[in-house]
PDB file of C-alpha atoms in Angstrom:
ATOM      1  CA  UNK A  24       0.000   0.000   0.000  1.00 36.00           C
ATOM      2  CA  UNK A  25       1.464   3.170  -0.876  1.00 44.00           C
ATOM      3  CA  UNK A  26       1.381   6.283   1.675  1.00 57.00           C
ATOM      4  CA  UNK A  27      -1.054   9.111   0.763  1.00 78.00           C
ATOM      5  CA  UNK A  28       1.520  11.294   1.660  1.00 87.00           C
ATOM      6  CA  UNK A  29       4.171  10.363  -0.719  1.00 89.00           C
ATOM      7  CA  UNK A  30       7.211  12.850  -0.628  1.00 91.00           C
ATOM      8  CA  UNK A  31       6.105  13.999  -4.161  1.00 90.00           C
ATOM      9  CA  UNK A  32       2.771  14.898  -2.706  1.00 89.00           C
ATOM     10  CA  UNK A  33       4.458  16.669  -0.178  1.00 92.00           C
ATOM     11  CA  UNK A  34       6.488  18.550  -2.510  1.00 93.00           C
ATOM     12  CA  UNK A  35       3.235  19.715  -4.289  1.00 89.00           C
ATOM     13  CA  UNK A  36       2.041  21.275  -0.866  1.00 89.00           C
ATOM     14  CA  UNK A  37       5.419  22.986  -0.146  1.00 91.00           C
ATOM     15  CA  UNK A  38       4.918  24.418  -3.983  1.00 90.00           C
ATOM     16  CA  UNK A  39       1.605  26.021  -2.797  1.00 86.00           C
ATOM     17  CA  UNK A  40       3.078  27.089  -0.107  1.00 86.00           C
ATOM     18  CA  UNK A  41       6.318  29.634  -2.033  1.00 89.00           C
ATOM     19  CA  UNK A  42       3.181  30.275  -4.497  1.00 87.00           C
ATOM     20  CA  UNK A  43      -0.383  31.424  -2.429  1.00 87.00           C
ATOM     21  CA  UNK A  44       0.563  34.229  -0.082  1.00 89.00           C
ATOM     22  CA  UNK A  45      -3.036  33.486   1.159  1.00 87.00           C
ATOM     23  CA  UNK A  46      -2.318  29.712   1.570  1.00 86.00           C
ATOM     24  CA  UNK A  47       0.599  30.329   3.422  1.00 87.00           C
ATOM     25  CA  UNK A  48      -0.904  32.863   5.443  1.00 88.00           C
ATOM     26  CA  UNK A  49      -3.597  30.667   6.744  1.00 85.00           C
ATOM     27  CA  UNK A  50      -1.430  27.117   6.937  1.00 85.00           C
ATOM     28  CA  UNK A  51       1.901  28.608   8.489  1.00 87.00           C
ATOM     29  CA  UNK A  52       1.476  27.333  11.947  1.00 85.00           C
ATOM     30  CA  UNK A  53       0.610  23.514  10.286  1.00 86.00           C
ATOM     31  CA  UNK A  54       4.032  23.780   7.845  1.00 90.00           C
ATOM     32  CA  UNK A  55       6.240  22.118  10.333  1.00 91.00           C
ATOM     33  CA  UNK A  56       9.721  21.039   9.195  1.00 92.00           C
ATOM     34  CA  UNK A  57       9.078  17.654  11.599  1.00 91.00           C
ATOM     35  CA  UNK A  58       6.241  16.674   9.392  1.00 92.00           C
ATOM     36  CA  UNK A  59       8.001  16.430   6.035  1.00 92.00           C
ATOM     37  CA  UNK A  60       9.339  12.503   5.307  1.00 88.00           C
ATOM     38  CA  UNK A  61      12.653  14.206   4.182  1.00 91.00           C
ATOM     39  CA  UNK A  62      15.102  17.013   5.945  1.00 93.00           C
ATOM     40  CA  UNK A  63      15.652  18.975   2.879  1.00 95.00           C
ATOM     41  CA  UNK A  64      11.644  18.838   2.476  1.00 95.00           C
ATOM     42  CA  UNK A  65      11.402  20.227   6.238  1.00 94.00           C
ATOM     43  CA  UNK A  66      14.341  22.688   5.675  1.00 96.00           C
ATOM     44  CA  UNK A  67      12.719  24.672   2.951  1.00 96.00           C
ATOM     45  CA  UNK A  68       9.540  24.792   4.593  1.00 95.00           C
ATOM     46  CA  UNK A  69      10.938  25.663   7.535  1.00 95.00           C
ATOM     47  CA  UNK A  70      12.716  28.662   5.667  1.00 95.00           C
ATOM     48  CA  UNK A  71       9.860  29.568   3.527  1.00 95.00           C
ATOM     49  CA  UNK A  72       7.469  29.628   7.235  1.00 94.00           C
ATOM     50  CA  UNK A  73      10.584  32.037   8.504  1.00 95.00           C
ATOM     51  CA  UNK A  74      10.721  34.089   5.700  1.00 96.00           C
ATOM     52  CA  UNK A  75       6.928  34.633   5.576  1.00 94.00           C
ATOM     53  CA  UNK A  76       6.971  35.242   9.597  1.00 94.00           C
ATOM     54  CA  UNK A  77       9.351  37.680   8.805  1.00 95.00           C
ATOM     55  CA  UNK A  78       8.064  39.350   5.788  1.00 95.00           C
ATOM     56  CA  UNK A  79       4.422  38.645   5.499  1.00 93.00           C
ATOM     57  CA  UNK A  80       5.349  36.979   1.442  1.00 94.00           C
ATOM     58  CA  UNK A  81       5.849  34.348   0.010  1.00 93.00           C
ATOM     59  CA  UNK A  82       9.582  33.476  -0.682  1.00 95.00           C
ATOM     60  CA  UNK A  83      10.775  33.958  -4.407  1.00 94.00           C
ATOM     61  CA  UNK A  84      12.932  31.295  -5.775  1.00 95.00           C
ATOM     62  CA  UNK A  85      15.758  33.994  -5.445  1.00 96.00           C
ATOM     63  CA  UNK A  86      15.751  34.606  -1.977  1.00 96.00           C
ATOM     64  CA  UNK A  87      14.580  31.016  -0.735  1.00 96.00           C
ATOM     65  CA  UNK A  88      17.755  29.990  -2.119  1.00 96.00           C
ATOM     66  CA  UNK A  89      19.458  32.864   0.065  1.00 96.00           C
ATOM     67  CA  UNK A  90      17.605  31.846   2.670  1.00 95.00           C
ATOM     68  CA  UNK A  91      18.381  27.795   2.761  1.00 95.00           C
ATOM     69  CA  UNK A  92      22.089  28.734   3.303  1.00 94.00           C
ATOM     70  CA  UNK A  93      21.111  28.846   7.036  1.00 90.00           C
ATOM     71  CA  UNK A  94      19.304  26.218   6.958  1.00 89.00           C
ATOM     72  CA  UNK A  95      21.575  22.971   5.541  1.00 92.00           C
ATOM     73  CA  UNK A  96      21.198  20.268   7.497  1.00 90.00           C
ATOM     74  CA  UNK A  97      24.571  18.176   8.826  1.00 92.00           C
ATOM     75  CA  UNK A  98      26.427  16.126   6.051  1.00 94.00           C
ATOM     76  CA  UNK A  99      23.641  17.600   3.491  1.00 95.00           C
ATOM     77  CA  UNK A 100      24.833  19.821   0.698  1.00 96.00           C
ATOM     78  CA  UNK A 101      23.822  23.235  -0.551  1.00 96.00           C
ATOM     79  CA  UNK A 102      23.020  21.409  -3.928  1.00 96.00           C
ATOM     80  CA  UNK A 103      20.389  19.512  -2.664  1.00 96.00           C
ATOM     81  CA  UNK A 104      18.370  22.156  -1.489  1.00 96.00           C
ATOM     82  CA  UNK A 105      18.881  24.294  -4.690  1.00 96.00           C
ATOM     83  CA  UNK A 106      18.104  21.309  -6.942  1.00 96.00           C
ATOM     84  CA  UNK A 107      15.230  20.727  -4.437  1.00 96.00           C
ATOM     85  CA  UNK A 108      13.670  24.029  -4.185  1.00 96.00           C
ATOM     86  CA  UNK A 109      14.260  23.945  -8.349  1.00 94.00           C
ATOM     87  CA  UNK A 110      11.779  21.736  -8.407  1.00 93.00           C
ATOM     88  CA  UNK A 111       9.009  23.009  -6.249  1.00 92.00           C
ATOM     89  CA  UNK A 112       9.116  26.237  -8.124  1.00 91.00           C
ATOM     90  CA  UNK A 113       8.836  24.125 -11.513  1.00 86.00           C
ATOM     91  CA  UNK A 114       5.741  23.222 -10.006  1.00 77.00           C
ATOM     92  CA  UNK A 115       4.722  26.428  -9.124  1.00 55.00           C
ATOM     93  CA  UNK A 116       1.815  26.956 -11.699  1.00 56.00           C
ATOM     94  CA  UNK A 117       0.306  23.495 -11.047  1.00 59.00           C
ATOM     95  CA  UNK A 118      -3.113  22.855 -12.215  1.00 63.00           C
ATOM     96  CA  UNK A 119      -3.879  20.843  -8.748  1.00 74.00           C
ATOM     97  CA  UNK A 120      -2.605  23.761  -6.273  1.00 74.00           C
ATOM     98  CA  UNK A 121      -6.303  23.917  -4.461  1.00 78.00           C
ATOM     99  CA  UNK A 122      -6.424  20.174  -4.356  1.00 82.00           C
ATOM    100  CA  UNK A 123      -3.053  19.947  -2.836  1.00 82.00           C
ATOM    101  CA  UNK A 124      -3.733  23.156  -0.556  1.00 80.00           C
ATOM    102  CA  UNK A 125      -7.061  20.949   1.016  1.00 80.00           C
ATOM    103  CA  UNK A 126      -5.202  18.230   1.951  1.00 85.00           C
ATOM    104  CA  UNK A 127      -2.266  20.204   3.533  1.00 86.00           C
ATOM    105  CA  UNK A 128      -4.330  19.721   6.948  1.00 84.00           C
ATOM    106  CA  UNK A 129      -4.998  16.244   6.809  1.00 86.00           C
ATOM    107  CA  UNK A 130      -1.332  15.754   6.143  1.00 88.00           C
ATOM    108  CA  UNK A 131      -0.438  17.533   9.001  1.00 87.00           C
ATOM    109  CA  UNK A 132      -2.630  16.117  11.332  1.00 87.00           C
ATOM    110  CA  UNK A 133      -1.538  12.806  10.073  1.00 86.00           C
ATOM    111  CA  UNK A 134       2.301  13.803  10.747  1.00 88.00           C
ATOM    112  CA  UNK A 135       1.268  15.153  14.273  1.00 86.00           C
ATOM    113  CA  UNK A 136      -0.827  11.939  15.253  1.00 87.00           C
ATOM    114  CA  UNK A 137       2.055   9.287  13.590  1.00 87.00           C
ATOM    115  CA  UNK A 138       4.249  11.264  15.418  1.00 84.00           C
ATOM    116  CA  UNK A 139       2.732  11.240  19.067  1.00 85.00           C
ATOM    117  CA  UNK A 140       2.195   7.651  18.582  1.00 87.00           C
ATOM    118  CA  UNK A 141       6.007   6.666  17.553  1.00 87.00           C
ATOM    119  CA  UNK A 142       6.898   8.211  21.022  1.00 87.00           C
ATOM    120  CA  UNK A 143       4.109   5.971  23.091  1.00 85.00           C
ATOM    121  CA  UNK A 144       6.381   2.941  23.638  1.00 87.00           C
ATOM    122  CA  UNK A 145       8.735   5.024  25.214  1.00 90.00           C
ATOM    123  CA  UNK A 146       6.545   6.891  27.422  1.00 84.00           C
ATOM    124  CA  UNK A 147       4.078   3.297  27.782  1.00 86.00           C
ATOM    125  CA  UNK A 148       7.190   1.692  29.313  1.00 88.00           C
ATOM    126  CA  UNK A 149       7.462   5.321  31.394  1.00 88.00           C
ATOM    127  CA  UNK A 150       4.312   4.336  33.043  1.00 88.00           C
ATOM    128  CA  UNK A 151       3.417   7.365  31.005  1.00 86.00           C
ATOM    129  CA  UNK A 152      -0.293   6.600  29.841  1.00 86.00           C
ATOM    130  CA  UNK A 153      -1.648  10.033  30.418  1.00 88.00           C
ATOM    131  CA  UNK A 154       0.841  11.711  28.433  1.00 85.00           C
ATOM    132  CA  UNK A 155       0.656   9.037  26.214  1.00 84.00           C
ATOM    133  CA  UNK A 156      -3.400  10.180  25.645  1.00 87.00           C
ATOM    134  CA  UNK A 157      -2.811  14.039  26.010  1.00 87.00           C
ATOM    135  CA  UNK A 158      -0.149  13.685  23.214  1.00 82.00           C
ATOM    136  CA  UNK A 159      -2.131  11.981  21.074  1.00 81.00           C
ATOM    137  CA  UNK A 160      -5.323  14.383  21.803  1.00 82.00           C
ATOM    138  CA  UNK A 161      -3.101  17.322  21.126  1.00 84.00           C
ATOM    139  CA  UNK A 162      -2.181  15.799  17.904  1.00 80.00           C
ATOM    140  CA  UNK A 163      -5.249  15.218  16.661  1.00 80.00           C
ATOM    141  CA  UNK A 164      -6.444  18.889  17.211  1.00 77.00           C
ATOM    142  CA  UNK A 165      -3.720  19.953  14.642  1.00 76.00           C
ATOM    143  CA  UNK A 166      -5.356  22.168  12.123  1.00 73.00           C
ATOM    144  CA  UNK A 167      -8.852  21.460  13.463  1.00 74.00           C
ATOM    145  CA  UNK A 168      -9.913  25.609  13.114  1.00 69.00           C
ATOM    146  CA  UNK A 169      -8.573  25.781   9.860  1.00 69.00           C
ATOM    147  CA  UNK A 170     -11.110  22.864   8.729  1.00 55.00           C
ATOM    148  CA  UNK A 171     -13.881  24.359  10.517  1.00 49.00           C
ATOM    149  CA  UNK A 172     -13.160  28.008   8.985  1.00 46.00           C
ATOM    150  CA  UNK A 173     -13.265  26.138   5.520  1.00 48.00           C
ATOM    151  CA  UNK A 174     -10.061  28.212   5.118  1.00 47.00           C
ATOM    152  CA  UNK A 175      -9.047  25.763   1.092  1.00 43.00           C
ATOM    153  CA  UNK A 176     -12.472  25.320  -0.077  1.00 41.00           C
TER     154      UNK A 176
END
């Protein structure tokens, strides 16, 4: 069975994200580096979430790539970011964006519960079981206004 949330799907939510001010407006605080499969995914949303913290816009291609300098990861190269964030910005002009921009909460809710729940052995052998259900509450509540605002239909 394949995963819904393939990293090319993911890379078609991080290309809404440099491309709909709006989108990234409303989905900022759900664009978490943690929930991409891939570090150089999570870096260049993580810069793109910076820069548009910082200056209320979208990245351009020009100064994402600035930006990623900061942001390489330990034994990764420059060149995989700039080959990476090549990419997203081919796929800028999708067809698909609103499609992709709809699902960006389910993914991250999905990322937020998987992750809660790879921690619960740990925290189960802890004698942990409240945090174990608080974390895993928390999780589930990720994004929950934006679905009830309607914010991608």
């Amino acid at each position: 069975m394949a995963y819904k949330f393939s990293l090319d799907f993911q890379k078609h939510i991080l290309a809404s994200v440099v491309s709909d001010a709006g989108f990234l407006r409303d989905c900022h605080e759900i664009i978490r580096p943690e929930f991409f499969g891939d570090e150089l995914l999570g870096g260049v949303a993580e810069c793109a979430v910076e820069f548009w913290i910082r200056e209320k816009e979208c990245p351009s291609q020009t100064a994402l790539l600035k930006e990623i300098k900061t942001h390489v990861a330990p034994g990764r190269k420059l060149h995989e970011y700039v080959e990476l964030i090549e990419e997203i910005f081919g796929r800028e002009l999708q067809s698909n964006a609103k499609y992709y921009q709809t699902q960006a909460v389910q993914f991250a809710r999905s990322q937020a519960v998987f992750g809660a729940l790879r921690e619960a052995p740990m925290l189960l052998e802890a004698g942990e079981v409240d945090e174990i259900m608080r974390r895993v509450s928390q999780a589930s509540q990720v994004g929950v206004g934006l679905d009830e605002r309607n914010v991608y239909d």
